[in-house]
XYZ file of N, CA and C in Angstrom:
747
model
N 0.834 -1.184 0.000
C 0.000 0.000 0.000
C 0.876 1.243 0.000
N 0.646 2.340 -0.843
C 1.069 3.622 -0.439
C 0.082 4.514 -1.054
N 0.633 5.708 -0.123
C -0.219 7.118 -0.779
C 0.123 7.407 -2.054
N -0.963 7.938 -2.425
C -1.108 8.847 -3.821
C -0.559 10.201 -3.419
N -0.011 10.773 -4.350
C 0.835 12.172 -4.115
C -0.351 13.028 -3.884
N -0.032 14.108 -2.803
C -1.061 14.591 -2.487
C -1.575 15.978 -2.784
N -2.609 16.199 -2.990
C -3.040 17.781 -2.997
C -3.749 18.199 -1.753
N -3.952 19.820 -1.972
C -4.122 20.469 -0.615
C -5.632 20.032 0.178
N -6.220 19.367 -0.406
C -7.582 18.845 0.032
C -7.635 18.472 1.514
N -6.682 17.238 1.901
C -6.043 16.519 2.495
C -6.082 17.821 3.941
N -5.857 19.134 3.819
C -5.658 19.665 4.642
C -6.793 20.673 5.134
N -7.418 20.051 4.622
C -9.121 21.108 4.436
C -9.622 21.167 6.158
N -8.737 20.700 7.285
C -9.761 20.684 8.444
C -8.300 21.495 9.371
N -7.335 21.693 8.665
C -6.386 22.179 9.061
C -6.254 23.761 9.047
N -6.317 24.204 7.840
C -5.959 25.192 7.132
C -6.630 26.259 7.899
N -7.841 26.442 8.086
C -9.046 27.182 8.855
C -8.212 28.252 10.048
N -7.835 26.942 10.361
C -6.974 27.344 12.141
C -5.957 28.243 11.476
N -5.094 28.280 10.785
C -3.912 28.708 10.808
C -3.506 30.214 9.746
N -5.019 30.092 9.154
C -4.687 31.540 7.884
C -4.311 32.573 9.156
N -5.206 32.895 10.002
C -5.411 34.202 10.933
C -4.065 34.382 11.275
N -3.298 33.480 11.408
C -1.941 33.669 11.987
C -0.660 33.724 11.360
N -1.067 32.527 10.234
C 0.908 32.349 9.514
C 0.276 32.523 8.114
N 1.189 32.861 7.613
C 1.104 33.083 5.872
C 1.388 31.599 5.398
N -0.067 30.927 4.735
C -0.146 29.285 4.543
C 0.514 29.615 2.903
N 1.046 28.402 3.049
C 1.168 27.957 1.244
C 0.874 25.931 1.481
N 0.385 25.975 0.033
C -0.587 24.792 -0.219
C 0.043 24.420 -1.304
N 0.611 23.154 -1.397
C 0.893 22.666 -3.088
C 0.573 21.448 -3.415
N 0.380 21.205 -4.421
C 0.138 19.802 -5.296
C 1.635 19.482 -5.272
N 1.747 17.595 -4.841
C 3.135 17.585 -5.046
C 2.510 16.558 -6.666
N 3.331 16.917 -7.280
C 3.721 16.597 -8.669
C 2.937 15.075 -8.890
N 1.807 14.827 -9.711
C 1.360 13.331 -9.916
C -0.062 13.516 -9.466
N -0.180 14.389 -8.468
C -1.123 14.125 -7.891
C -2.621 14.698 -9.048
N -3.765 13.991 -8.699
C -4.806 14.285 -9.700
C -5.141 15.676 -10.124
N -5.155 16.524 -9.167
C -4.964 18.085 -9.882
C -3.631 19.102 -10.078
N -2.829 17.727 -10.785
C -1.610 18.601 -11.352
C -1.469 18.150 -12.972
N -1.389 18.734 -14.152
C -1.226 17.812 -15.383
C -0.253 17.348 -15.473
N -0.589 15.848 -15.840
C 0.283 14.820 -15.857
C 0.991 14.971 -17.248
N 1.162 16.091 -18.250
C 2.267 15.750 -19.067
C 3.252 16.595 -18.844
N 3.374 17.137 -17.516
C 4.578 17.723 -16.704
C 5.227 16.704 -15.890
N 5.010 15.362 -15.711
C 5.503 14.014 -14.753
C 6.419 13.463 -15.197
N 7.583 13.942 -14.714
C 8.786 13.362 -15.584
C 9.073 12.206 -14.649
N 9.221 11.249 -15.356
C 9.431 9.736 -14.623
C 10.475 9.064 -13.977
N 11.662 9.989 -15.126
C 13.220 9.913 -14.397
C 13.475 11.200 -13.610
N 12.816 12.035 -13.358
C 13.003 13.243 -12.370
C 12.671 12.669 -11.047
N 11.330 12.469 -11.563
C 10.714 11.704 -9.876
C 10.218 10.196 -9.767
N 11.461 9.457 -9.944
C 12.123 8.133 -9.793
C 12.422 7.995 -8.413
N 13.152 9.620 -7.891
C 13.843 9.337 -6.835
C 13.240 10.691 -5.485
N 13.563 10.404 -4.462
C 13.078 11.450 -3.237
C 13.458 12.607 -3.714
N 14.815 12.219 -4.490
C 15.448 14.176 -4.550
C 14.219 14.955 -5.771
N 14.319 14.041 -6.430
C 13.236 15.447 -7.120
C 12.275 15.956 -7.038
N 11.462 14.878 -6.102
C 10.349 15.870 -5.372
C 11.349 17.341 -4.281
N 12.201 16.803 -3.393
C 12.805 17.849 -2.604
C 12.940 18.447 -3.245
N 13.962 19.304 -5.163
C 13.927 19.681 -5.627
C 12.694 20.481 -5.648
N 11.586 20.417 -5.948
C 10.543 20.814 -5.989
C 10.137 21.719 -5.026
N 10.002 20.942 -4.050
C 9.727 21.653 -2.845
C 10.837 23.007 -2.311
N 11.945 22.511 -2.632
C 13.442 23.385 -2.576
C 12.722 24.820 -3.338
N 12.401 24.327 -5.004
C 12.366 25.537 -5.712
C 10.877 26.585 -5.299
N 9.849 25.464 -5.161
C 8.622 26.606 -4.333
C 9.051 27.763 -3.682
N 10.205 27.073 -2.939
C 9.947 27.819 -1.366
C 11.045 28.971 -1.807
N 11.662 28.690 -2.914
C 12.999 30.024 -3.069
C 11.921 30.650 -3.863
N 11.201 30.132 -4.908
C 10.522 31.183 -6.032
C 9.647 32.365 -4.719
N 9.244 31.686 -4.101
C 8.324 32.785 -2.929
C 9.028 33.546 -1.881
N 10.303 33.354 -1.741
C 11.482 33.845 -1.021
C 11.122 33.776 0.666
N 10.323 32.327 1.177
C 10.267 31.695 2.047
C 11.470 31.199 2.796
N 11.797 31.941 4.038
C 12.708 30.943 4.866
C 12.662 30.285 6.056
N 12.904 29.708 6.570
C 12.510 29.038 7.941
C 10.872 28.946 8.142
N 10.478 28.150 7.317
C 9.281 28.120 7.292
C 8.632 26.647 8.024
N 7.390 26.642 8.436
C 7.013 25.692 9.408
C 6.760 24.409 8.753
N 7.001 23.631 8.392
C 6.218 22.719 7.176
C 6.002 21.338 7.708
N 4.471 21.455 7.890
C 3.206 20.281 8.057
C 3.311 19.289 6.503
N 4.126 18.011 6.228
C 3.390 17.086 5.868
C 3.601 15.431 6.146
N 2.172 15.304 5.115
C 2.335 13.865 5.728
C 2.591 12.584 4.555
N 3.378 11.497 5.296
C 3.292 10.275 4.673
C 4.635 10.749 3.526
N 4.107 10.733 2.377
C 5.117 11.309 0.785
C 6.019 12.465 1.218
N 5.362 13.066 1.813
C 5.434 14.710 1.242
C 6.088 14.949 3.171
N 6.287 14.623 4.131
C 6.942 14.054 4.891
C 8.325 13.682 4.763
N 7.857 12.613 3.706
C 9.569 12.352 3.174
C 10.479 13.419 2.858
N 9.374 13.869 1.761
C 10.441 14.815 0.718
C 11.151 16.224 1.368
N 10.139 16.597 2.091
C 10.418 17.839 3.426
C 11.826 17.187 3.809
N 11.515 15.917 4.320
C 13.200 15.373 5.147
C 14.416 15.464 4.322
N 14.280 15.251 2.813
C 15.605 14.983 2.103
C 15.824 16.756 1.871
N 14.446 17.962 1.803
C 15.181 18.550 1.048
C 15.679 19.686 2.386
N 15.139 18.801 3.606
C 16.018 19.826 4.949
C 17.397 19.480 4.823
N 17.786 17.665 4.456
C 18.956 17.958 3.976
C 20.284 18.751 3.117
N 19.538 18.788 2.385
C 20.101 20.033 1.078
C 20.026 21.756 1.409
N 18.641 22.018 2.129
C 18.549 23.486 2.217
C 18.226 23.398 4.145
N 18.872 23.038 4.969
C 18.689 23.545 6.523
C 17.725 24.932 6.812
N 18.271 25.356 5.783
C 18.129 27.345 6.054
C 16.593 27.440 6.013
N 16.234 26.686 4.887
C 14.774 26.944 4.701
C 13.015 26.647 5.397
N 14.112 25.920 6.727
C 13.547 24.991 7.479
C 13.337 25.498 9.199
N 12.251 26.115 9.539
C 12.832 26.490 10.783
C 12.066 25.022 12.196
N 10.978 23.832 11.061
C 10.682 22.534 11.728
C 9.631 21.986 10.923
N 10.158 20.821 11.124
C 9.106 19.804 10.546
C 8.286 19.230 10.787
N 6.805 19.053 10.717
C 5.791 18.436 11.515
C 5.441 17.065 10.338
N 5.640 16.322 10.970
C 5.946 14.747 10.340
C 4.375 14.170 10.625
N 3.528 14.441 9.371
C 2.269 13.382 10.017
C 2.552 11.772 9.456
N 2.464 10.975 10.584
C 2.088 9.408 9.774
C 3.563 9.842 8.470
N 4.647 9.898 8.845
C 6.273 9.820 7.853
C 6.487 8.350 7.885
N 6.134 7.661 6.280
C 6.226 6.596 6.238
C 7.967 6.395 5.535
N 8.455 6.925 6.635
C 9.862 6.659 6.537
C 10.687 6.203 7.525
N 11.673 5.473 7.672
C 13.091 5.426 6.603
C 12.934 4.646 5.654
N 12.134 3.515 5.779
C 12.003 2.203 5.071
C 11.378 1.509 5.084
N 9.393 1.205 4.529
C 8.706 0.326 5.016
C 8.574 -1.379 4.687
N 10.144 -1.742 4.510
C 10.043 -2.726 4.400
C 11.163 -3.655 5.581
N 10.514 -4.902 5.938
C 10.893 -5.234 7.264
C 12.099 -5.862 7.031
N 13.713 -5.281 7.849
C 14.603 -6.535 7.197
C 15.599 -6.269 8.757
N 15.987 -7.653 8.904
C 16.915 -7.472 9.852
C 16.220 -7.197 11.035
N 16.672 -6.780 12.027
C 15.857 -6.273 13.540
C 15.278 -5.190 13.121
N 14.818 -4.637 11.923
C 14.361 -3.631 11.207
C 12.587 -3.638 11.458
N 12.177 -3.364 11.702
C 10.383 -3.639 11.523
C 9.754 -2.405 10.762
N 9.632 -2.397 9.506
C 9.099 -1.518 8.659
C 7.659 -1.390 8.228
N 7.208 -2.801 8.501
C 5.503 -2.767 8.622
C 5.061 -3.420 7.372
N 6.391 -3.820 6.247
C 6.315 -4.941 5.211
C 6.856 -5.882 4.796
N 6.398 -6.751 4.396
C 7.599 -7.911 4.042
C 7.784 -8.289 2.310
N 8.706 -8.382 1.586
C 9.368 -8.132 0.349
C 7.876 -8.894 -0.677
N 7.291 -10.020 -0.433
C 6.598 -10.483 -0.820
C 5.014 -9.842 -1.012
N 4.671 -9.313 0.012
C 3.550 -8.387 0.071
C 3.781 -7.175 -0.959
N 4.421 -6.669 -0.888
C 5.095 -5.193 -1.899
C 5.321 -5.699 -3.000
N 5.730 -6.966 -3.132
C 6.028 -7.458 -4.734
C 4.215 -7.968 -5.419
N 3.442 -8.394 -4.425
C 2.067 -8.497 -4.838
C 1.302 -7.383 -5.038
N 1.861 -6.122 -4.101
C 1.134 -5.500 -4.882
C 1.256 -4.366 -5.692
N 2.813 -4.469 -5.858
C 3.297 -3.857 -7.523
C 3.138 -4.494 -8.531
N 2.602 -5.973 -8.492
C 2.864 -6.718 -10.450
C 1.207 -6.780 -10.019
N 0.260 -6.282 -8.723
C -0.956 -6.561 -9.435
C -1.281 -5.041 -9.993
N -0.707 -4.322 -9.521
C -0.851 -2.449 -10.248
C -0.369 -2.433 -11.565
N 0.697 -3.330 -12.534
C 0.970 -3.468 -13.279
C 0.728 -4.310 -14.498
N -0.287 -4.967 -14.015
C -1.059 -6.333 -14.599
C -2.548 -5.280 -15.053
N -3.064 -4.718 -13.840
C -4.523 -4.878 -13.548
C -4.778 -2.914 -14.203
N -3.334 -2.439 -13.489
C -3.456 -0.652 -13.590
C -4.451 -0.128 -12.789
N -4.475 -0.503 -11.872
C -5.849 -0.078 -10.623
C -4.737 0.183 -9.412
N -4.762 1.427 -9.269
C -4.173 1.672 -7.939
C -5.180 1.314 -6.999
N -5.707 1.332 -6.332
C -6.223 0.592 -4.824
C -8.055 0.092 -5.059
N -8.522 -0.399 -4.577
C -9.683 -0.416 -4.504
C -10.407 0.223 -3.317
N -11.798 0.019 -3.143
C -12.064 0.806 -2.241
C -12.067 0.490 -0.952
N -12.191 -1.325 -0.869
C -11.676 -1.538 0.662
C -10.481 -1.260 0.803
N -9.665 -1.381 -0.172
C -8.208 -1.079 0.825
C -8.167 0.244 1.121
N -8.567 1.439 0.283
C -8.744 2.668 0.990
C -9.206 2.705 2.355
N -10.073 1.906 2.363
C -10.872 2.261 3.742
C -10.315 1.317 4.894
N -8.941 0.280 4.648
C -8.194 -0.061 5.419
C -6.990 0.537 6.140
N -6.869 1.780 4.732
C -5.147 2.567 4.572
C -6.384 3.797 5.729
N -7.125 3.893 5.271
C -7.819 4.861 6.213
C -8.124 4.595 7.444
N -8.805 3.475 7.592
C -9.011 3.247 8.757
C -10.598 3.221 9.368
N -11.341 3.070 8.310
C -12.640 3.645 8.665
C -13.419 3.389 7.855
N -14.950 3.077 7.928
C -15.748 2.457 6.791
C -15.852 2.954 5.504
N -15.662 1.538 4.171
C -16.313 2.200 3.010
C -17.239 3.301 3.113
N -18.139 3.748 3.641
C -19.138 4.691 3.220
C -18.769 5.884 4.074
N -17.526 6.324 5.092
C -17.036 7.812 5.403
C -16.770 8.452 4.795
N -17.045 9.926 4.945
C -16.406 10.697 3.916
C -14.863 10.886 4.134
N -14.462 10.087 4.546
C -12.656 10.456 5.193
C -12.054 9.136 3.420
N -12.687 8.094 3.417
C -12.398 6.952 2.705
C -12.937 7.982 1.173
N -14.250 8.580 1.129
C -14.973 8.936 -0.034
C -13.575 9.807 -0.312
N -13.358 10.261 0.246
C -12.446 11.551 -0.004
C -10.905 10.923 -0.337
N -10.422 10.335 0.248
C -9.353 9.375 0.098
C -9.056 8.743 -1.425
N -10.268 7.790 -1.478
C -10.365 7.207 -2.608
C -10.443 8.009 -4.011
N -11.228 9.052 -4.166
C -11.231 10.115 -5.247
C -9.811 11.001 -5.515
N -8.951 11.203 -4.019
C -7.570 10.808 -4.566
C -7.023 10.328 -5.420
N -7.199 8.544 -4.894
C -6.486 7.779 -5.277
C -6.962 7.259 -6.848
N -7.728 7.683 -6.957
C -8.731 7.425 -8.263
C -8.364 8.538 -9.602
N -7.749 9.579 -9.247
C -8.000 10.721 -10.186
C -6.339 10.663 -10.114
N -5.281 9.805 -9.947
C -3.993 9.913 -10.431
C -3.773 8.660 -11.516
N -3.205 8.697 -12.407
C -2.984 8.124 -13.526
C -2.296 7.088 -13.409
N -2.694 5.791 -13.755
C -1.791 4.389 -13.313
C -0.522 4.648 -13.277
N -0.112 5.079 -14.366
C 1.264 4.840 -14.739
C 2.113 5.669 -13.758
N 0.957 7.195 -13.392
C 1.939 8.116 -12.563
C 1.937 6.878 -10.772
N 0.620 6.088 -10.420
C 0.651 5.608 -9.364
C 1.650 4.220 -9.321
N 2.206 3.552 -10.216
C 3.229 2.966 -10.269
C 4.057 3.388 -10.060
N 4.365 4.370 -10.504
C 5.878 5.603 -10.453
C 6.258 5.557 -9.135
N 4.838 6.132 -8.457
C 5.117 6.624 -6.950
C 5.404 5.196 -6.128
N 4.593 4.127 -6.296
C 5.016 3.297 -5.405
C 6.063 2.617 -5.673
N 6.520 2.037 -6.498
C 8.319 2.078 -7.052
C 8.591 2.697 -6.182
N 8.924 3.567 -6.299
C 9.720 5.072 -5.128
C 10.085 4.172 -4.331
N 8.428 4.334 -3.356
C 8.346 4.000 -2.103
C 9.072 2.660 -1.866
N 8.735 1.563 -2.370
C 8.923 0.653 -2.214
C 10.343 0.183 -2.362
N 11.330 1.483 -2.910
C 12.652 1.164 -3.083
C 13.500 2.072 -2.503
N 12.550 2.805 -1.423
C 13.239 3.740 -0.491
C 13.942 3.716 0.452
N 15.032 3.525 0.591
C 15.971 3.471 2.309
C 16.533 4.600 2.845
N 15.635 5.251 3.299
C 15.750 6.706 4.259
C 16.887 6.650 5.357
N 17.167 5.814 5.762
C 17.908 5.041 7.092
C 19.444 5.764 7.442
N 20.255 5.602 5.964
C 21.279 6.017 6.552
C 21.848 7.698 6.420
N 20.152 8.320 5.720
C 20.538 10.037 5.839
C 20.011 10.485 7.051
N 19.406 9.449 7.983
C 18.504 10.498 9.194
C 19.639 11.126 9.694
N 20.537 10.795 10.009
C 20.961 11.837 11.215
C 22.147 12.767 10.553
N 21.918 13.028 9.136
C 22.070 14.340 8.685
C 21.077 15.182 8.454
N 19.782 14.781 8.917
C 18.405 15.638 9.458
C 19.067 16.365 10.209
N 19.134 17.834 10.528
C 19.570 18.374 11.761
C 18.153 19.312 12.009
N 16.966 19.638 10.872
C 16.188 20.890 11.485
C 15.248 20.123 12.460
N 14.806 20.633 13.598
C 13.569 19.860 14.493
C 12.812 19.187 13.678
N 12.542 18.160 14.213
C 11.199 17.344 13.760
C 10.121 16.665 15.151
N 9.052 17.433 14.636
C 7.805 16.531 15.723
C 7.271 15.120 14.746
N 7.350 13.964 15.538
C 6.673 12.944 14.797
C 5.538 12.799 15.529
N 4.364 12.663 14.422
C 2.997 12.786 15.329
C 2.263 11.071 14.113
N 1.991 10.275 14.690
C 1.116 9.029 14.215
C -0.147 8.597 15.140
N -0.721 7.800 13.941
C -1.725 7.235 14.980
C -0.859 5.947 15.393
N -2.233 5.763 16.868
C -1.888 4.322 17.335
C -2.008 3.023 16.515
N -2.952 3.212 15.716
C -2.750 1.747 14.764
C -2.872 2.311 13.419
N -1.936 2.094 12.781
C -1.686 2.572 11.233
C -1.126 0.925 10.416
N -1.635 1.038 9.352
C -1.611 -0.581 8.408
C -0.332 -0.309 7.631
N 0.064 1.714 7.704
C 1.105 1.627 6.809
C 2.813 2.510 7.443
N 2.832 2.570 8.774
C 3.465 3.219 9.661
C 3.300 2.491 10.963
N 3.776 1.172 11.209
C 3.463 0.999 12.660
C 4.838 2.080 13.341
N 3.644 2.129 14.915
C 4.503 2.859 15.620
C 6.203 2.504 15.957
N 7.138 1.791 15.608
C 7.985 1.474 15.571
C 8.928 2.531 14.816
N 8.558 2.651 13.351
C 8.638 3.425 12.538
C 9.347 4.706 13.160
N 7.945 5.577 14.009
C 8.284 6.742 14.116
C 9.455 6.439 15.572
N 9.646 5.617 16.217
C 10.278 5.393 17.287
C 12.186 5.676 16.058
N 11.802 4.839 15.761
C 13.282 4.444 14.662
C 13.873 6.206 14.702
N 12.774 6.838 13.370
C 13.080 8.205 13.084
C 13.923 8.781 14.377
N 12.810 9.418 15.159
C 12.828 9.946 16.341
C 14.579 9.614 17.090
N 14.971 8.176 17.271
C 16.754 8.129 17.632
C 17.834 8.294 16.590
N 17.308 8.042 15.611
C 18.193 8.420 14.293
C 18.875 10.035 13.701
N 17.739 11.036 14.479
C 17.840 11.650 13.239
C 19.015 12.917 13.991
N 19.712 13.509 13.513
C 20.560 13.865 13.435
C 20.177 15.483 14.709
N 19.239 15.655 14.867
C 18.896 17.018 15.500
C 17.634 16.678 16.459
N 17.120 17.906 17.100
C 16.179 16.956 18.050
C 14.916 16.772 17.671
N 14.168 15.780 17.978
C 13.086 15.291 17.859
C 12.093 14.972 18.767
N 10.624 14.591 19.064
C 10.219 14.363 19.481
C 9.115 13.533 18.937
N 8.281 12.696 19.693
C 6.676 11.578 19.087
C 5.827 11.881 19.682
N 4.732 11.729 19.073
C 3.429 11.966 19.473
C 2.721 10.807 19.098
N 2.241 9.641 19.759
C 1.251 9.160 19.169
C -0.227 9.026 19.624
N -0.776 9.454 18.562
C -2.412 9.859 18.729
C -3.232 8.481 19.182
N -4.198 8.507 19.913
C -5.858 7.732 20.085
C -6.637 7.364 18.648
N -5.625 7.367 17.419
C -6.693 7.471 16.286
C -5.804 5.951 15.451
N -6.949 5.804 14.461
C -6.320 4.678 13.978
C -6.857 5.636 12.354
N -6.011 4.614 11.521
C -5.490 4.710 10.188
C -4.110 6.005 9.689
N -4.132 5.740 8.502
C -3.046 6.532 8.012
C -3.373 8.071 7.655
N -4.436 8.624 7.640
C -4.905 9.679 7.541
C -5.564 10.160 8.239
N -5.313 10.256 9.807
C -6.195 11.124 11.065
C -6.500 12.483 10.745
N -6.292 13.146 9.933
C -6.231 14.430 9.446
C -7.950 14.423 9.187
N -7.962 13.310 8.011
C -9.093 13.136 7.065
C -10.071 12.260 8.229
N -9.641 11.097 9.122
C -10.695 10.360 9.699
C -11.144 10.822 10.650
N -9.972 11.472 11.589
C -10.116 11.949 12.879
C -10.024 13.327 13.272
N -10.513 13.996 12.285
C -9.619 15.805 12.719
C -10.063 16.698 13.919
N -11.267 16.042 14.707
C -11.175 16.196 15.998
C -10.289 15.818 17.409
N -9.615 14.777 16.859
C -8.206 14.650 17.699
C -6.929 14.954 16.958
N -6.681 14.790 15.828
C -5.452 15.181 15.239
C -5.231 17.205 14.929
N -6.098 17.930 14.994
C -5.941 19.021 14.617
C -5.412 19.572 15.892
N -6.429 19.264 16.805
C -5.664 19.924 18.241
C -4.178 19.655 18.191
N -3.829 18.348 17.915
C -2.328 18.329 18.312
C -1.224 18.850 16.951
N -1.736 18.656 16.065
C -0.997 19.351 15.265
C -0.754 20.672 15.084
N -1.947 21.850 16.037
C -1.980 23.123 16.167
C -0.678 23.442 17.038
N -0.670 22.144 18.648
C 0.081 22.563 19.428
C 1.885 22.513 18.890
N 1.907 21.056 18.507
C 3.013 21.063 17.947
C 3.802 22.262 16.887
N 2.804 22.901 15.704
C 2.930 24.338 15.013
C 3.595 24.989 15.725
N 2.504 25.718 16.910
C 2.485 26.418 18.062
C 4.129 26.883 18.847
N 4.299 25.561 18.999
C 5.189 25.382 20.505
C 6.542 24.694 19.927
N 7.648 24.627 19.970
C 9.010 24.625 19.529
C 9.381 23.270 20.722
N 10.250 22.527 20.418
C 10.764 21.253 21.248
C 11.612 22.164 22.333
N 11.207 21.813 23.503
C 12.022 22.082 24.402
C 13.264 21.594 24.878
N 14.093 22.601 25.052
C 15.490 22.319 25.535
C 16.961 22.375 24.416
């Protein structure tokens, strides 16, 4: 399982809270259903860096620095590689559900997959060209076919283009985050739920001693991979505070 690249939708229970105060910016990361797909370069974003790239060039075209940056899962990642490259631009990272370093399980490693599962369900995306169906949305979610957290999810995952949703899970599935964490140096809050199908809490434990600067975890009362979308009566509060309030010490 992985996410579909995401657009600003995703943040629709967020955003409300935070215009009055900080100057928001919102982007489509590249693939996602309301970006045109004959801008998707395949060997650009093969790899983490060219989304960071991306994100790198947003934030210089708007002459953004030390800016607060909320995301989750993908776009999580890419925040992490491109704090590597640009520190400056970074004044913390709010990590929702960061399905990183590596979700695949090897060694005393527990990533939350095993090589066989990920290989079933890349040759059936490549056989069939159906990125997810709708129960598994509502498994990656966490919450019944008929919520609007899954309705909303799924129309995601539905409106990105096979070929671009192969792309992305390739990525994922060939990602080893592991040995750049602890050239992470800008803050990071890791905030997950308690039961996630695609981030067990282990995950964010890993991050959290790895990474090169300080960190802290949060894990939420909510289950699935998108508390934002299932639960935003417990996940917004804490993602306000975390914004809010700087790691102590």
């Amino acid at each position: 399982m992985a996410p579909a690249p995401n657009n600003p939708s995703i943040w629709k229970h967020l955003v409300p809270h935070l215009v009055d105060h900080y100057k928001v910016f919102l982007y489509d990361t590249m693939g996602a259903g309301s970006t045109n797909p004959d801008y998707f370069d395949f060997y650009h974003y093969s790899s983490i860096e060219g989304y960071a790239y991306d994100l790198i060039a947003i934030l210089e075209e708007f002459n953004v620095q030390k800016c607060i940056y909320v995301g989750h899962s993908l776009t999580a990642m890419v925040a992490t590689a491109a704090s590597i490259f640009r520190p400056d631009l970074f004044h913390k990272l709010i990590m929702l559900a960061a399905s990183i370093p590596e979700i695949l399980n090897s060694g005393d490693y527990f990533g939350g997959f095993e090589q066989k599962y990920l290989d079933q369900i890349r040759a059936g995306m490549e056989k069939n060209k159906i990125c997810h169906d709708l129960g598994k949305a509502a498994l990656v979610v966490g919450c019944d076919m008929d919520s609007e957290a899954v309705q909303e999810y799924s129309r995601t995952l539905f409106n990105v283009l096979p070929d671009i949703a192969l792309s992305v899970v390739r990525l994922l599935h060939a990602l080893d985050m592991r040995p750049f964490l602890p050239q992470v140096t800008v803050p990071c809050h890791i905030i997950q739920s308690s039961k996630d199908v695609c981030v067990p809490q282990s995950v964010g434990e890993y991050i959290h001693k790895n990474l090169g600067g300080k960190s802290i975890v949060e894990v939420m009362p909510t289950e699935g991979h998108l508390p934002h979308l299932s639960a935003p009566e417990v996940t917004i509060p804490v993602l306000l505070r975390h914004i809010h309030h700087d790691i102590a010490g």
